[in-house]
Coordinates of C-alpha atoms in Angstrom, one line a residue:
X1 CA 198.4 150.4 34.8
X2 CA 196.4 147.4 36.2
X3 CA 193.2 146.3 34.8
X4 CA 192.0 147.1 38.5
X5 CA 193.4 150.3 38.7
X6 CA 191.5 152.0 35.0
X7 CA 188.3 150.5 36.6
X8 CA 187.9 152.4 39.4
X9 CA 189.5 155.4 38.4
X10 CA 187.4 155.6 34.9
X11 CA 184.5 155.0 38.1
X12 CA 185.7 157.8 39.9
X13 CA 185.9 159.7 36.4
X14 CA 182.6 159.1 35.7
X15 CA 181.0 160.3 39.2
X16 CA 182.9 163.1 38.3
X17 CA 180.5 163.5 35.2
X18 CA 177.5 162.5 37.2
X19 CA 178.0 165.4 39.7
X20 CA 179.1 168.3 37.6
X21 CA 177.6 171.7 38.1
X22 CA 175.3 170.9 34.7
X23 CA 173.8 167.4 35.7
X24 CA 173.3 167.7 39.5
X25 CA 170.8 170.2 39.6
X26 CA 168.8 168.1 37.1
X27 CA 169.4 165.2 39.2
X28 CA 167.5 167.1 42.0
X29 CA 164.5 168.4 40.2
X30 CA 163.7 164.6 39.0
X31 CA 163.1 163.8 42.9
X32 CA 163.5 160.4 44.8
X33 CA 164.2 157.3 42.9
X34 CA 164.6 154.7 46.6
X35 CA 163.6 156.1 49.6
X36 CA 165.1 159.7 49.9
X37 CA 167.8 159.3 47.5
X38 CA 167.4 161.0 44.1
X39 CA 169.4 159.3 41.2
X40 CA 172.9 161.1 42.2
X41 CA 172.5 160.6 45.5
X42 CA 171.9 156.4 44.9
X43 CA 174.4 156.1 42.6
X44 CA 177.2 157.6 44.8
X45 CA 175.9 155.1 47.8
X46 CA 176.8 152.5 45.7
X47 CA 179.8 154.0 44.4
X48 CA 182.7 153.2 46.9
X49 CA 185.1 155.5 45.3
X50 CA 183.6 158.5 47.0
X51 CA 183.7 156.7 50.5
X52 CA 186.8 155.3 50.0
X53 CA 189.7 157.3 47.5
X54 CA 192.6 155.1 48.5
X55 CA 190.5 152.1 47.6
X56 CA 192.8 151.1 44.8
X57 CA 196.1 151.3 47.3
X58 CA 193.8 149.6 49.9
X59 CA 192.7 146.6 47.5
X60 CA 196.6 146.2 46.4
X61 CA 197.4 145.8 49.7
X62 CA 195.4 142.3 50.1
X63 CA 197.2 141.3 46.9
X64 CA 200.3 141.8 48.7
X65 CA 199.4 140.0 52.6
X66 CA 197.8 137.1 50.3
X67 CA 200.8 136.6 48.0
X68 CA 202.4 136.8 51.3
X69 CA 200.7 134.3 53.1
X70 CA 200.6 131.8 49.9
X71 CA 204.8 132.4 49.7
X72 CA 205.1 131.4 53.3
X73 CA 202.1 128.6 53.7
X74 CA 201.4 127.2 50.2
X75 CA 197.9 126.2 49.9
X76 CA 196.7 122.7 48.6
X77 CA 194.1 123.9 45.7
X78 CA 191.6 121.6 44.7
X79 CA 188.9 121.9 41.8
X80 CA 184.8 122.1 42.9
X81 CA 184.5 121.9 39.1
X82 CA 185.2 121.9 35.8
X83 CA 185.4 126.0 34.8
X84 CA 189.6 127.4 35.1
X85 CA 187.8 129.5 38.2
X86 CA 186.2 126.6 39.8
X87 CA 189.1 126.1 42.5
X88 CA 189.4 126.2 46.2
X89 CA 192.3 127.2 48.1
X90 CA 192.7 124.8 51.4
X91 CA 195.0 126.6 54.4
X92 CA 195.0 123.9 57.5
X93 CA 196.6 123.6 60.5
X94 CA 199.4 121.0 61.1
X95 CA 197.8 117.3 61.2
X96 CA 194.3 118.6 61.2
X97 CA 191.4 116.1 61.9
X98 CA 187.9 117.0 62.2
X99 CA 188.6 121.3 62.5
X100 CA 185.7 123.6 61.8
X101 CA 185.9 125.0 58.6
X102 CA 185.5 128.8 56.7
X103 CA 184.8 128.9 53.3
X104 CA 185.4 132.7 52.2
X105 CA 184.3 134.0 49.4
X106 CA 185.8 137.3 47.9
X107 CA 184.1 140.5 46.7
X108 CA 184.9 143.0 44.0
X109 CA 181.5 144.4 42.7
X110 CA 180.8 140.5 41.3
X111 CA 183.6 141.7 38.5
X112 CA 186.6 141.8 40.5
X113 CA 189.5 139.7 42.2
X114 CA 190.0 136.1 42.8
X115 CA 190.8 133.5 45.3
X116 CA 194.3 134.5 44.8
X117 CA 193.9 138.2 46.8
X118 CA 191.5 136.2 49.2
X119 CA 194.3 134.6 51.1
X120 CA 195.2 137.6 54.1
X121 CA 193.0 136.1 56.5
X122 CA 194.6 132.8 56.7
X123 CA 196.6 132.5 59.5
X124 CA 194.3 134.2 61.4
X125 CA 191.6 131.3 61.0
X126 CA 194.1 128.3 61.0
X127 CA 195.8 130.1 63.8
X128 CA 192.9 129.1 66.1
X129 CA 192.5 125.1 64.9
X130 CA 190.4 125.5 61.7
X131 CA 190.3 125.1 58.5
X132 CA 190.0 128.4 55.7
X133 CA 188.6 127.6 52.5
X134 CA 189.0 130.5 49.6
X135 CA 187.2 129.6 46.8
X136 CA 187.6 130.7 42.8
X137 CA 184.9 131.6 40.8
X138 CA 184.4 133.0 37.6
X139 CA 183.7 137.3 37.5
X140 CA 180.8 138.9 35.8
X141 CA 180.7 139.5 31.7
X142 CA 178.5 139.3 29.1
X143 CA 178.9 135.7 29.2
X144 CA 179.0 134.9 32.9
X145 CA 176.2 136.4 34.7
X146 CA 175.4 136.9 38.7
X147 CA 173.0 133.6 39.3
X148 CA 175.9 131.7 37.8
X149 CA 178.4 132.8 40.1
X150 CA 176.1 132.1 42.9
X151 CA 175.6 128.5 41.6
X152 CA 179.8 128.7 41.4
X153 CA 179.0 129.6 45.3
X154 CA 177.0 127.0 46.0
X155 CA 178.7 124.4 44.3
X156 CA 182.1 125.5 46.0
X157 CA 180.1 124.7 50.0
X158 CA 178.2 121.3 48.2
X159 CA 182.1 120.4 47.4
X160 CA 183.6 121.2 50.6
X161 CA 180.7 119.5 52.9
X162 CA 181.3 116.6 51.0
X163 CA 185.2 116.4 50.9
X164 CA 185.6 117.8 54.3
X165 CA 187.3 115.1 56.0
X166 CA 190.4 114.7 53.1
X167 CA 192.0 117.7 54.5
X168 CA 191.2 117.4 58.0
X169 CA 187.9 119.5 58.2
X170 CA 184.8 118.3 60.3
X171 CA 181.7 118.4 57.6
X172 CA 179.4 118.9 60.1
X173 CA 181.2 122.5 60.8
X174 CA 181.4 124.1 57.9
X175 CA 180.9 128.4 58.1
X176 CA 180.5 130.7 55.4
X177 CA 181.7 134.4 55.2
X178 CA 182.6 137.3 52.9
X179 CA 182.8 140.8 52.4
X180 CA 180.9 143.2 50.0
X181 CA 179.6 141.3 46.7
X182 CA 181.0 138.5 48.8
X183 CA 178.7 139.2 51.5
X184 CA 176.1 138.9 49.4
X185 CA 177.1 135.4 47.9
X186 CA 177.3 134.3 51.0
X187 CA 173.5 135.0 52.1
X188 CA 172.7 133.6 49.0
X189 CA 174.2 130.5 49.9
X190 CA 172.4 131.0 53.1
X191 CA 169.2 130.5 51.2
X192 CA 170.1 127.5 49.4
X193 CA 167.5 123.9 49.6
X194 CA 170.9 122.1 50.4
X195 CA 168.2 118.6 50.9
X196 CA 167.6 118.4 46.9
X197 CA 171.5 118.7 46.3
X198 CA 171.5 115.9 48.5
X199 CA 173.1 117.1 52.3
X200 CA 171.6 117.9 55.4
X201 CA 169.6 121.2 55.1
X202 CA 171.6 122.7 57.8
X203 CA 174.8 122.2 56.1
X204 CA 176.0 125.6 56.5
X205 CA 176.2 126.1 60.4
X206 CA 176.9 129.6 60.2
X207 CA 177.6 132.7 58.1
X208 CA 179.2 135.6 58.6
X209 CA 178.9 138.5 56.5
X210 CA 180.3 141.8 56.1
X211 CA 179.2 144.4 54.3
X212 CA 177.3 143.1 51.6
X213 CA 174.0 143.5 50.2
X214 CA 171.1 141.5 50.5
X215 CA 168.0 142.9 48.6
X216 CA 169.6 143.9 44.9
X217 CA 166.4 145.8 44.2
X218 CA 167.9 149.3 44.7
X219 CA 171.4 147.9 43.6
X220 CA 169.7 147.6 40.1
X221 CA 168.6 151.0 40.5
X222 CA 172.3 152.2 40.4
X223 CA 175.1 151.8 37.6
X224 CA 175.8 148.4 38.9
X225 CA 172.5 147.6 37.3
X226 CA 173.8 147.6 33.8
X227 CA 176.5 145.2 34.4
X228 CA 174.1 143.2 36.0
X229 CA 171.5 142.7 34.0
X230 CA 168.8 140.8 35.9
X231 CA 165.2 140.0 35.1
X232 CA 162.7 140.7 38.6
X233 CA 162.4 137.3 39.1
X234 CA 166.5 137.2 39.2
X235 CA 166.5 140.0 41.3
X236 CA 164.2 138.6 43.8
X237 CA 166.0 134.8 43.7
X238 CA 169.7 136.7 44.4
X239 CA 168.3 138.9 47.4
X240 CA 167.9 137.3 50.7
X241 CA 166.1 139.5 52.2
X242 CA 163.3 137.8 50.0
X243 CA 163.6 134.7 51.4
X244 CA 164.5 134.8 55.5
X245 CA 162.9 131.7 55.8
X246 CA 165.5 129.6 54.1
X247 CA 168.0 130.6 57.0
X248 CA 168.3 128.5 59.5
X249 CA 171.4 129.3 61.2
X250 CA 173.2 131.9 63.1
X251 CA 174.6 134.7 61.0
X252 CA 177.0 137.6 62.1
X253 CA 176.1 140.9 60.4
X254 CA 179.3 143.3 60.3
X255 CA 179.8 147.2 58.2
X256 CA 182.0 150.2 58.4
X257 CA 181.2 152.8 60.6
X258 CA 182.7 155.1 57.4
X259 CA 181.2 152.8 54.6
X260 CA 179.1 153.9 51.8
X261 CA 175.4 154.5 53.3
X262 CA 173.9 152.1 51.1
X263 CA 175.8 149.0 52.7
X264 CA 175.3 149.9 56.1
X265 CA 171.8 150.4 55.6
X266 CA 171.6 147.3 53.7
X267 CA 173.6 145.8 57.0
X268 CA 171.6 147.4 59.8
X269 CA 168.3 146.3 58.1
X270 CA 169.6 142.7 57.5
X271 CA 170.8 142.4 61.2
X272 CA 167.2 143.7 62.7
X273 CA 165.2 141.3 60.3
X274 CA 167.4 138.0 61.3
X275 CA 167.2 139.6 65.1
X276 CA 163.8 139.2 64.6
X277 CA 163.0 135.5 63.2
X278 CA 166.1 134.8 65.8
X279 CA 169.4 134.0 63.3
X280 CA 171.1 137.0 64.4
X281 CA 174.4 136.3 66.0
X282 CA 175.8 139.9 66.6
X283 CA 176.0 142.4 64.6
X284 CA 179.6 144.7 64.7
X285 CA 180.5 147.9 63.6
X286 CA 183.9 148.0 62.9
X287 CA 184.9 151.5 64.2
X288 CA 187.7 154.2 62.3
X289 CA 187.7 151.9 58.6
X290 CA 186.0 151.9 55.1
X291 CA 184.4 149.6 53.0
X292 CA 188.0 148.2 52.2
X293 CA 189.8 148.5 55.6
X294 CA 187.2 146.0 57.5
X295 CA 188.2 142.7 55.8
X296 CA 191.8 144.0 56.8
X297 CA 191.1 143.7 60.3
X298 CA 190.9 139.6 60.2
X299 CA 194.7 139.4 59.1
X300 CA 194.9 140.2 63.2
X301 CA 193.7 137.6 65.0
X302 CA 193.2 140.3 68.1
X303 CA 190.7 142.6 66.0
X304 CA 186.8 142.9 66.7
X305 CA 185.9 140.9 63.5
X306 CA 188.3 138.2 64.4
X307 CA 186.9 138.0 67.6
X308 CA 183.3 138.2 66.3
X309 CA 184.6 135.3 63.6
X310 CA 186.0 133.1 66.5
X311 CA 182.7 133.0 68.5
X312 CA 180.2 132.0 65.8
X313 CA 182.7 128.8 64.8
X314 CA 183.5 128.4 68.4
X315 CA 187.1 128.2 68.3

């Protein structure tokens, strides 16, 4: 059995625990913990075994497109670093020059998957003329913790901005997108002082972002919180919900209409706040899919999100 697989379903075991006939009633009486939801009630919004059961079947079939795509289309992998994780995989079209670029970065609850499962939508982006970036970083343990994956983020766009034009790629195009944890690297590359790194400080020109979460306040509240371990001040630097102002570009907001409440709240209130202050560039619901089914939809290039993809890069 993968290590994958005994994760979620000892998850799923334990929600079992949580919502047995002895504990739930308990749960009740203690009230709200975040907004309306009482401790039960959080932790299964942030628990995407209960909105999605096939998720393990779901997430083992991006291993298989991506292997798929790397068999047919080999990537050329460069290192952003000097970690084992700190590697990009580069998909371009035939005698690129000066394409837009994607840089996608993956999710898995900031403990799970690599670049390696991140491949599927591929063909799909170089399809239409432009460049798709996965990028490696390391996973969450006791030794690697959440703000230095998102400096594994950051560091991963610094690279590609600045190494744009070896593989064809236009560094004054470069996008950012992901899904779920991914999603919420991504806005916190978003909110990133790219002048004192030494670039333009609209180096990202646009982000798309599906799923994810962007104020890790009630996150904390839920058994996520323990793997994470963040101080408040962490908390508030990872959540870009904190910091609008730092965004300066357009950003598309996408969830699941069958998603877990907590990320399409998390979504819709994202989406209305950069609608406000003007960054919105649409916002999708991705109709009749989960939480793992949406990212699915960009290995066809015919799909909403592919569509909503292709009009923020303009291709």
């Amino acid at each position: 059995m993968s290590m994958r697989r005994r994760h979620f379903l000892a998850g799923t075991a334990a929600l079992g625990a949580i919502g047995s006939s002895n504990v739930a009633p308990l749960l009740a009486q203690q009230g709200p913990v975040f907004m309306d939801y009482t401790q039960q009630q959080l932790d299964q919004a942030y628990d995407q075994a209960v909105w999605a059961p096939q998720l393990v079947e779901l997430q083992a079939q991006d291993d298989t497109m991506s292997a798929a795509v790397r068999k047919a289309t080999p990537p050329r992998t460069e290192r952003y670093g000097k970690r084992e994780a700190e590697q990009i995989d580069i998909f371009t079209p035939a005698n690129a020059r000066g394409v837009p670029v994607l840089v996608y970065l993956h999710g898995g609850q900031w403990q799970l998957n690599s670049r390696l499962t991140a491949s599927f939508p591929a063909p799909t982006v170089v399809g239409r003329g432009a460049a798709y970036l996965a990028a490696g970083f390391d996973n969450i343990t006791q030794a690697w913790r959440l703000p230095d994956m998102i400096e594994q983020c950051r560091s991963a766009i610094e690279w590609t901005v600045r190494n744009a034009a070896s593989f064809g790629g236009d560094p004054d195009r470069v996008y950012v997108g992901g899904h779920s944890s991914g999603g919420h690297l991504a806005s916190c590359v978003l909110i990133t002082d790219w002048a004192r790194r030494g670039l333009p400080a609209d180096a990202i020109k646009g982000a798309f972002v599906m799923s994810g979460m962007y104020d890790l306040y009630p996150v904390t509240l839920s058994p996520r919180g323990k793997y994470m371990q963040l101080t408040p001040q962490e908390q508030a630097a990872a959540s870009a919900m904190r910091h609008l102002d730092r965004i300066n570009c357009p950003v598309a907001v996408a969830w699941a209409d069958l998603d877990s409440p907590e990320f399409k709240r998390q979504s819709m209130v994202f989406a209305d706040a950069l609608q406000g202050m003007g960054r919105l560039a649409s916002r999708t619901v991705v109709f009749a899919a989960n939480h793992f089914q949406e990212p699915q939809r960009l290995a066809k290039p015919d799909s909403e999100l592919s569509r909503v993809l292709f009009s923020l890069m303009k291709i």
